[in-house]
XYZ file of C-alpha atoms in Angstrom:
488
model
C 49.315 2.260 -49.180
C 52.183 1.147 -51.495
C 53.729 -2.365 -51.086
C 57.671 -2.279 -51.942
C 58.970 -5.562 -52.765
C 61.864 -6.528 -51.330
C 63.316 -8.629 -53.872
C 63.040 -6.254 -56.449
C 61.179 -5.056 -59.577
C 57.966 -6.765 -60.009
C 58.235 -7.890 -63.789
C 55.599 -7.601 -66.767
C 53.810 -11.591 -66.238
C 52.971 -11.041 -62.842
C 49.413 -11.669 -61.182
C 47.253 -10.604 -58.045
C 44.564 -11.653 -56.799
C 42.695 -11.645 -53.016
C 41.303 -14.666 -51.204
C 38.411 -14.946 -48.920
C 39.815 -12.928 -45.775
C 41.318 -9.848 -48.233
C 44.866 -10.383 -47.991
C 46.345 -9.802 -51.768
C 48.413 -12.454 -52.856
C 50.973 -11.047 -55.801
C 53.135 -13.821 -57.767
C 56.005 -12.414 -59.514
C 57.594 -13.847 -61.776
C 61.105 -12.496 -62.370
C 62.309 -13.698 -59.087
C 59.889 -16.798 -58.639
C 58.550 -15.757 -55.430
C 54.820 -15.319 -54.087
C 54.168 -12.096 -51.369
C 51.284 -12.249 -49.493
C 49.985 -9.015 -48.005
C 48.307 -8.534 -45.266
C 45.577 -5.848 -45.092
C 44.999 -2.836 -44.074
C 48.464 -1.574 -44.003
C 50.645 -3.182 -46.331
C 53.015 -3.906 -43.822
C 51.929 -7.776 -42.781
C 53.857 -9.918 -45.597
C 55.769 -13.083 -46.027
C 57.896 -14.473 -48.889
C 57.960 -17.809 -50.160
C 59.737 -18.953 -53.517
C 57.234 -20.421 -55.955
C 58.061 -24.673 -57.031
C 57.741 -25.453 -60.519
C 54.230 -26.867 -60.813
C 51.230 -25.965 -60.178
C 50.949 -25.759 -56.315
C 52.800 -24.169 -53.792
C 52.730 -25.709 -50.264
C 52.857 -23.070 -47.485
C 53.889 -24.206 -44.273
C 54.069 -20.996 -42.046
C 50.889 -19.019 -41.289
C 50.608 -15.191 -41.470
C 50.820 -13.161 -38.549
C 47.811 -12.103 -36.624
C 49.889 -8.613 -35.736
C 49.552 -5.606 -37.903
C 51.532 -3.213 -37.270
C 49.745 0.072 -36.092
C 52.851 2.260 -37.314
C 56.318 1.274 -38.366
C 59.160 4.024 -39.357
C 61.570 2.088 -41.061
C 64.933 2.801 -41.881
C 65.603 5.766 -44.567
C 62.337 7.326 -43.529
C 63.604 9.140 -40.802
C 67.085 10.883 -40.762
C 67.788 9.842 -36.994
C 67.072 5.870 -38.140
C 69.127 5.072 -41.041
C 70.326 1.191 -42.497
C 73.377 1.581 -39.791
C 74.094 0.491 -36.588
C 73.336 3.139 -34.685
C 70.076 2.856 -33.224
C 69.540 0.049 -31.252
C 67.297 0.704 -27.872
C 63.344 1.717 -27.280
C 61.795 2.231 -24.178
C 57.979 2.922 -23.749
C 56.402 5.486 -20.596
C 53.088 4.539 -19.176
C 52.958 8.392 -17.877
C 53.364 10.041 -20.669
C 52.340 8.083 -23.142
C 55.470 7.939 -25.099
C 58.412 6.029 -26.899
C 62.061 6.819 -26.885
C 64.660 5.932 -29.022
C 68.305 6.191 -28.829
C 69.940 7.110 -32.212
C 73.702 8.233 -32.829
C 72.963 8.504 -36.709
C 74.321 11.982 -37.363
C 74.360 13.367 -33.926
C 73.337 11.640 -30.537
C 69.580 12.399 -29.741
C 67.248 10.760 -27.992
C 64.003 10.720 -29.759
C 60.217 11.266 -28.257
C 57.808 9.444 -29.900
C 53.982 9.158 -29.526
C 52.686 5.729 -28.587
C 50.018 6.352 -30.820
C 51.003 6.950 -34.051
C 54.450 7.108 -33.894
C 54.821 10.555 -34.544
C 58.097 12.404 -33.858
C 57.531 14.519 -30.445
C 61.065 16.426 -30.335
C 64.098 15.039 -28.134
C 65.475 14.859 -24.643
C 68.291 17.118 -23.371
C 71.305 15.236 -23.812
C 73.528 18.129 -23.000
C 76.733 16.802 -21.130
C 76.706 13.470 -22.341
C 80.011 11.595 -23.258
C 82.577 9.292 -23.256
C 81.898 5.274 -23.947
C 82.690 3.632 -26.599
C 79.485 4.724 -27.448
C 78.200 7.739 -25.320
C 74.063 6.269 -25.390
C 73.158 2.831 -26.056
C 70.404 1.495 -24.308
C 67.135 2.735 -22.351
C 64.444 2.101 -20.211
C 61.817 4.015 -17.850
C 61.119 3.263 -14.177
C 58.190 3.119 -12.470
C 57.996 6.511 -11.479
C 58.453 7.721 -15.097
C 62.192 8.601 -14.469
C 64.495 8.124 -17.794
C 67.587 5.754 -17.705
C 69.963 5.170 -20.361
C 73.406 3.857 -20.047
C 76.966 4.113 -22.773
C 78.267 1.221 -23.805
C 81.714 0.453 -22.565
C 83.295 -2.381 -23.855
C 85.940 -2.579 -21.403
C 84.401 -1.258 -18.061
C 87.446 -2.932 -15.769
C 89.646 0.046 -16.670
C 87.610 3.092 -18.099
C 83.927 4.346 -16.582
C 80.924 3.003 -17.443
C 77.913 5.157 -16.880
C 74.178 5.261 -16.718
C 72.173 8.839 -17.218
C 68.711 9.942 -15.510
C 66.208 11.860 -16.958
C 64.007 13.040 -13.773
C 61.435 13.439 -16.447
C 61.374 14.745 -20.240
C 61.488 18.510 -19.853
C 64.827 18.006 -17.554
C 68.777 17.900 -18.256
C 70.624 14.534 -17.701
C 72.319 13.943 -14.631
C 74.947 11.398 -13.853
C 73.288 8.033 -11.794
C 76.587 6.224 -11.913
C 79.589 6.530 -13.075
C 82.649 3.824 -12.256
C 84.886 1.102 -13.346
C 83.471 -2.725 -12.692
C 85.834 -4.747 -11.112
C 84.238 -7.733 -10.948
C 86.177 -10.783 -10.760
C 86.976 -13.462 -13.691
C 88.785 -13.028 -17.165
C 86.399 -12.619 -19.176
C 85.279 -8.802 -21.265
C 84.072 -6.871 -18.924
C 81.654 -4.963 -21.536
C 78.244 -3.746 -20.363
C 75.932 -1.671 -22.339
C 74.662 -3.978 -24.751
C 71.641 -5.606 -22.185
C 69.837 -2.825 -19.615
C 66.654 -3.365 -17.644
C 65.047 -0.911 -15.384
C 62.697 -1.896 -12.397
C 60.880 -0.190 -9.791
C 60.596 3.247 -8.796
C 62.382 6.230 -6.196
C 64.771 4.307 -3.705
C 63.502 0.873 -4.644
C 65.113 1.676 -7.948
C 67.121 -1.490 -9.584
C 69.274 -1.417 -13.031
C 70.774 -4.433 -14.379
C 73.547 -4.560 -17.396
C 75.687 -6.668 -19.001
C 77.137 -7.193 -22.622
C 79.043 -8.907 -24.962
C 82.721 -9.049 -25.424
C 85.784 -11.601 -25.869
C 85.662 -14.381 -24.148
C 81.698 -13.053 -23.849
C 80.667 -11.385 -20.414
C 79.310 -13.261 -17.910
C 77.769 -11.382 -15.336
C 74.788 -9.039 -14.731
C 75.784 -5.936 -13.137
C 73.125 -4.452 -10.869
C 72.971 -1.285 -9.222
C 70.948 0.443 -6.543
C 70.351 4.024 -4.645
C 69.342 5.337 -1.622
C 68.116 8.906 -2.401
C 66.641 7.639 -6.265
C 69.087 9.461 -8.075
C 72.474 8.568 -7.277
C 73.113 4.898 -7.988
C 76.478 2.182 -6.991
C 76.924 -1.174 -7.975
C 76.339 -3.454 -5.335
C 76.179 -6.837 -6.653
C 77.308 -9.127 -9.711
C 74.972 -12.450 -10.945
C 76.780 -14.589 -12.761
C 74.949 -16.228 -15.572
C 77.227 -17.210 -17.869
C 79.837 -16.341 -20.896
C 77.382 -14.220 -23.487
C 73.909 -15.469 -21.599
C 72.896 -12.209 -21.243
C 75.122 -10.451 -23.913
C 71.852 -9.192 -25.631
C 69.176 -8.992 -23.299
C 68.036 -8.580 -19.878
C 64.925 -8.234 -18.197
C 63.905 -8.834 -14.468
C 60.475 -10.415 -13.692
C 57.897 -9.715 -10.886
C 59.771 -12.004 -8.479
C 63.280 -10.127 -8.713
C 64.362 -12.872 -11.112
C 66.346 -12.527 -14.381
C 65.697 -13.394 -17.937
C 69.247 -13.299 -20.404
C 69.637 -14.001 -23.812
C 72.484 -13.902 -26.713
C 72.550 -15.350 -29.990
C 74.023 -18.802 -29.133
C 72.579 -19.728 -25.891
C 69.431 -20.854 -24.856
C 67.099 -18.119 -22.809
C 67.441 -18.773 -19.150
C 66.134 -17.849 -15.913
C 68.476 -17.141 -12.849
C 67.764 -16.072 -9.182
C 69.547 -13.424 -7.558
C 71.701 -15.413 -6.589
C 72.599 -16.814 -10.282
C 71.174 -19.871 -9.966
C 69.585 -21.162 -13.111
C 65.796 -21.743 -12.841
C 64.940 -22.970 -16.454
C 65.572 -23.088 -20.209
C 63.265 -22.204 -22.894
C 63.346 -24.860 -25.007
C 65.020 -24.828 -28.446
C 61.790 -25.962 -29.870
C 60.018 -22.908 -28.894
C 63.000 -20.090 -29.424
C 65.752 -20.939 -31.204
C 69.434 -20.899 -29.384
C 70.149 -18.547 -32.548
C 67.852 -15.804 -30.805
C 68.815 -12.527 -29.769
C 67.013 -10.367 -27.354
C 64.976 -10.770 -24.338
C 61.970 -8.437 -22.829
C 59.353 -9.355 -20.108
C 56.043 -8.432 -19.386
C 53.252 -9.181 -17.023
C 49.930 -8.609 -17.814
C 46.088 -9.868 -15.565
C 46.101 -12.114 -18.105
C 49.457 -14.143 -17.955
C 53.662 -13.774 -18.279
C 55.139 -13.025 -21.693
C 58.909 -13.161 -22.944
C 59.733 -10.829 -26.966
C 62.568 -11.850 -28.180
C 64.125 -10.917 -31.466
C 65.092 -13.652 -33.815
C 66.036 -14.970 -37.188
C 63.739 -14.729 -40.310
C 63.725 -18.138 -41.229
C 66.279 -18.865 -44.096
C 67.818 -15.464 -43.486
C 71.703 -15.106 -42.461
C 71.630 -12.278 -39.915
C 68.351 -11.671 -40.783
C 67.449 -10.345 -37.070
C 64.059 -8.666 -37.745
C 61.507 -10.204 -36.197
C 60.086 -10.628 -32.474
C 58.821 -13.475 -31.334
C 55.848 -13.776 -28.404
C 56.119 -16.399 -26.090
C 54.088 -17.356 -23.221
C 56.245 -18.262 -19.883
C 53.019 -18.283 -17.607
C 53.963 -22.001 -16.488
C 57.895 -21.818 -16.362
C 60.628 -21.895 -18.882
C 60.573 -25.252 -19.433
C 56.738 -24.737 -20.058
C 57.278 -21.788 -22.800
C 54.938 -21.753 -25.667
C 54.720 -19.827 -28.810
C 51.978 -17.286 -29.237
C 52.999 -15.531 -32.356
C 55.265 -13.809 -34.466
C 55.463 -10.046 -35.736
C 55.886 -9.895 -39.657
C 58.944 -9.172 -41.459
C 58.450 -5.880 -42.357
C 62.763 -5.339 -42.790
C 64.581 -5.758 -45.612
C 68.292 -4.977 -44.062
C 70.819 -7.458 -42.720
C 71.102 -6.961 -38.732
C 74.146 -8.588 -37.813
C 74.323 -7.637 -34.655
C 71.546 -9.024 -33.816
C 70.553 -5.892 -31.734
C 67.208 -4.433 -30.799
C 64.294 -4.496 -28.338
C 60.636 -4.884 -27.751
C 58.787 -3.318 -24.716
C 55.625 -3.867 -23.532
C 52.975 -0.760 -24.105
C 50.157 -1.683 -21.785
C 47.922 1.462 -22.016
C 46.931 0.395 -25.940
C 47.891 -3.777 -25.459
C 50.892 -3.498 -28.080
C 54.117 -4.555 -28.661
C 56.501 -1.828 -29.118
C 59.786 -2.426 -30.884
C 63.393 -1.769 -32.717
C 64.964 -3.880 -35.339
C 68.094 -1.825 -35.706
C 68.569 -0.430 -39.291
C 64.992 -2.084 -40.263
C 62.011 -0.298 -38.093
C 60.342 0.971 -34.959
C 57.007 -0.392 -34.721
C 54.438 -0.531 -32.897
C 52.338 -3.967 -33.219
C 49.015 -4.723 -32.151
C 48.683 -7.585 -29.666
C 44.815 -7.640 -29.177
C 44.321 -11.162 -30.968
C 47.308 -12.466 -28.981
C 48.059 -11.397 -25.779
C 44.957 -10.509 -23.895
C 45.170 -7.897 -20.890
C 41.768 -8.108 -18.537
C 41.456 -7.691 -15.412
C 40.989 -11.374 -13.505
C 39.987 -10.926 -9.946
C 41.610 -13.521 -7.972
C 41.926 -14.579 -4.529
C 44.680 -13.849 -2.700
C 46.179 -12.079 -6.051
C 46.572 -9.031 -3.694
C 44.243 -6.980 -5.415
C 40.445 -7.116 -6.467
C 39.183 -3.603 -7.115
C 35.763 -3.233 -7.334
C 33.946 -0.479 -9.926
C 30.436 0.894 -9.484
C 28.859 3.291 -12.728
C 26.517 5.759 -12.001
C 24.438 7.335 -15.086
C 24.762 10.862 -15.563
C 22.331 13.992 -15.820
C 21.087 13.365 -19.288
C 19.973 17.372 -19.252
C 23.792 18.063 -19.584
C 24.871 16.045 -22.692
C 29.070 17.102 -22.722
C 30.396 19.140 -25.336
C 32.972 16.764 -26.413
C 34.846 13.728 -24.744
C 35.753 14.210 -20.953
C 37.871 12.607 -18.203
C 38.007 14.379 -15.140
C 40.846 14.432 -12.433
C 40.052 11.241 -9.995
C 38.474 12.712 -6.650
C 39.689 12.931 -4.397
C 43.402 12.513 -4.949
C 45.846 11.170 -3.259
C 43.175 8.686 -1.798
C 42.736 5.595 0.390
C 41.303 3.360 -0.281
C 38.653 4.424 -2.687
C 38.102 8.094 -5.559
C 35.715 8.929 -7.951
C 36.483 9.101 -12.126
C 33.984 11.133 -13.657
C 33.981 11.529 -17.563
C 31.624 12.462 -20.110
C 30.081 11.232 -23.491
C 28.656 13.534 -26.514
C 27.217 10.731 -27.972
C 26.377 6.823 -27.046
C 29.142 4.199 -28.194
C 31.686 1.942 -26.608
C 33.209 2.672 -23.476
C 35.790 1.006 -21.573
C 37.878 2.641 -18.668
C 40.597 1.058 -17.336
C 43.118 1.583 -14.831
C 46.767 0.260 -15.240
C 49.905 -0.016 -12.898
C 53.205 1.882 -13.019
C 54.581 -0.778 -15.204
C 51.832 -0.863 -17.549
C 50.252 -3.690 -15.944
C 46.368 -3.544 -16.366
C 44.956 -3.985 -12.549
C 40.805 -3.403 -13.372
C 38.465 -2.741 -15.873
C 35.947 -0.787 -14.157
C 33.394 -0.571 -17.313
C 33.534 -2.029 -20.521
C 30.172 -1.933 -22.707
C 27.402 0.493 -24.374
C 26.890 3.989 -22.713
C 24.417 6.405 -23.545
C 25.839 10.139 -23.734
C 26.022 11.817 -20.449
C 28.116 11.969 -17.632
C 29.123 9.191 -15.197
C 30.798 8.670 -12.411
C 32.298 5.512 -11.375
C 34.035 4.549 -8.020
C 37.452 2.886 -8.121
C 37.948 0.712 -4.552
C 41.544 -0.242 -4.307
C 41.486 -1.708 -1.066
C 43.900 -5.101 -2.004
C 46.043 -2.434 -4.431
C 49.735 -1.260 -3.025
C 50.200 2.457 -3.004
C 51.439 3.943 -5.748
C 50.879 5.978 -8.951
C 48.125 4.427 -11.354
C 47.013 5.299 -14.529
C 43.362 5.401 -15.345
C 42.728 5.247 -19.228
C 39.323 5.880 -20.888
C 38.839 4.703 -24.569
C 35.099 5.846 -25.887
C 34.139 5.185 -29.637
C 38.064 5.363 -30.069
C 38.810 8.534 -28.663
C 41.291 7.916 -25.891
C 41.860 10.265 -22.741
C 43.943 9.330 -19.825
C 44.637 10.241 -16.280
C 47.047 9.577 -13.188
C 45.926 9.081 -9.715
C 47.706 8.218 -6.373
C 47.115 5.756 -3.968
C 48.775 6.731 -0.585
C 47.956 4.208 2.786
């Protein structure tokens, strides 16, 4: 790996050493500043100017999160240091990221969840109009592909939102339409865009900037899952959700925008809480929400301390108890060097692997670990409205498999209970777990020590809703996946 400073050449009379835990600490001298680098990957860093003296007092701790794979910008040609790429969205199904760039050409990238590998583009034949034609994505439930313009004055021309039924088809048009809403202020959406649910039961939300700064939350609903309307307006406030959006489990919504606290609002646009200042700064800019077995989580993107505009880090915070409640879990590293002065970007949730996937615009896409921060297992609980149970059954030891195996659930659809078989060449780790549409983890049916062989395991998922799951085996870290339906 090679570690680029970002404060330039590293003179002559500088010095590196390691400590105790292996991060390499490098002073240079010809701009007085310490790095410390995290291992393995180079990427996990802070800066700190070096005092006269002899010590140097350091107040802020590294991050636990490495960062699994980061393309930052110059290393790609769709992700440049511009303004032009500025939403992610992660797909439980598929396993995939997507990106929306305009650098060059409009394209909307496919990335693996993985490794971050490029994995082509979706169609985005027909697309147009907006002051910008793609801004902002997401994925619902049912692995359909949203992704709205942005229109900066949607009272007078159309904004729109585009579906992708899934990656291998054409965009179609879910909406298109002026929002008259009421008020004076900008009526600009495209900026904040949250997806939720699946087929009929389908929600979007937007809003957006402007000035005076919007102050609604569009929303907009279907009956047949692929032609939408708006129905309904929240008011939050001037600019509280200028940046980011994100509905929680209980229909309620999260905004943000650099100069407001983050809030929580009903449906009905009453406020339900503040995080405090003390956890996120008012100075933050995004907002993203994610439930896991485990416990509620907000990533928002903030300020690098000491940084003008420096928008290029995500902060974790736990909103289990309330907004008032928040607390701080952790930070992702500054792995940017670039001014983001919009203070645009996102982070999503990527369940299957427990990380944190997200866009610093003109700075990186990363994907960040979360294992040592946010933990996903499944908790039964009563009256949680599911408790799956899991029974393993050793295999025929006289077949050993050929390589790594999952096998298709059986039988499937099913009600309430199916059968995951999967085989092991050789003995090692084995955990198989099965996740929600959303990327929610809902059981662990076996985590532990397996000899090779085959097993089968029953999944019960009497207290689970119907619905598409994902079951997702990860043996000595070779990772297979499958998708199962629950019909009752």
């Amino acid at each position: 790996k090679i570690f680029d400073p970002p404060l330039g050449q590293i003179s002559s009379r500088a010095g590196l050493t390691v400590d105790a835990v292996g991060n390499v600490i490098l002073f240079e001298n010809n701009n007085e500043h310490y790095y410390f680098i995290s291992p393995p990957n180079g990427y996990n860093y802070y800066i700190t100017p070096s005092p006269s003296g002899v010590a140097i007092n350091v107040t802020t701790p590294l991050s636990r999160l490495n960062a699994i794979w980061a393309i930052k910008a110059g290393e790609a040609s769709w992700f440049q240091n511009d303004n032009a790429a500025r939403g992610v969205a992660y797909n439980p199904l598929t396993d995939h990221v997507y990106v929306v760039s305009r650098t060059g050409a409009l394209r909307v990238l496919k990335l693996s969840a993985q490794n971050g590998d490029s994995l082509g583009t979706l169609d985005v034949t027909g697309i147009s109009g907006g002051t910008f034609p793609l801004n902002m994505i997401d994925v619902a439930g049912d692995g359909a592909i949203y992704a709205c313009n942005l229109q900066v004055s949607a009272g007078t021309s159309d904004f729109k939102i585009y579906r992708w039924a899934d990656e291998n088809a054409p965009p179609t048009v879910a909406f298109s339409g002026k929002i008259n809403h009421s008020g004076t202020t900008a009526k600009r959406y495209g900026d904040a865009f949250a997806v939720v649910g699946s087929g009929t039961n389908t929600k979007i939300y937007s809003s957006g900037g402007g000035s005076p700064a919007n102050e609604w939350v569009a929303v907009f609903t279907t009956t047949d899952g692929v032609n939408f309307q708006w129905t309904d307006t929240v008011k939050v406030g001037s600019g509280r959700a200028r940046l980011g959006l994100a509905v929680d489990a209980n229909g309620n919504i999260w905004g943000n925008g650099a100069g407001t606290l983050i809030g929580l609002w009903n449906q009905n646009g009453d406020l339900l809480g503040e995080v405090p200042e003390s956890v996120v700064s008012s100075a933050s800019a995004t907002v993203d929400y994610a439930k896991t077995s485990t416990g509620e989580y907000l990533f928002v993107l903030d300020l690098v301390p000491g940084v003008s505009y420096g928008y290029r880090i995500f902060r974790i915070v736990d909103v289990s108890a309330g907004p008032a409640q928040a607390k701080l879990v952790e930070t992702t590293p500054d792995i940017g060097k670039n001014t983001n002065g919009n203070g645009t970007g996102r982070a999503v949730y990527d369940g299957a692997h427990n990380r944190l996937i997200a866009i610093a615009t003109n700075n990186f896409v990363a994907s960040f670990n979360l294992l040592s921060v946010v933990k996903s297992t499944f908790l039964p609980a009563p009256g949680a409205g599911m408790n799956p149970q899991a029974e393993s059954k050793k295999g025929d030891y006289t077949s050993i498999a050929a390589g790594y195996a999952l096998e298709q659930n059986y039988p499937n659809p099913f009600n309430p209970s199916t059968t995951i078989r999967f085989g092991l060449p050789e003995a090692g780790h084995v955990k198989l777990t099965v996740y929600n549409i959303l990327g929610e983890e809902v059981a662990t049916l076996i985590d532990g020590y397996r000899e090779a062989g085959w097993y089968s395991v029953n999944f019960d998922a009497s207290r689970l809703a119907s619905g598409t799951y994902i079951y997702l085996l990860n043996a000595n870290g070779h990772i297979l996946k499958g998708k199962m339906l629950l019909i009752k």
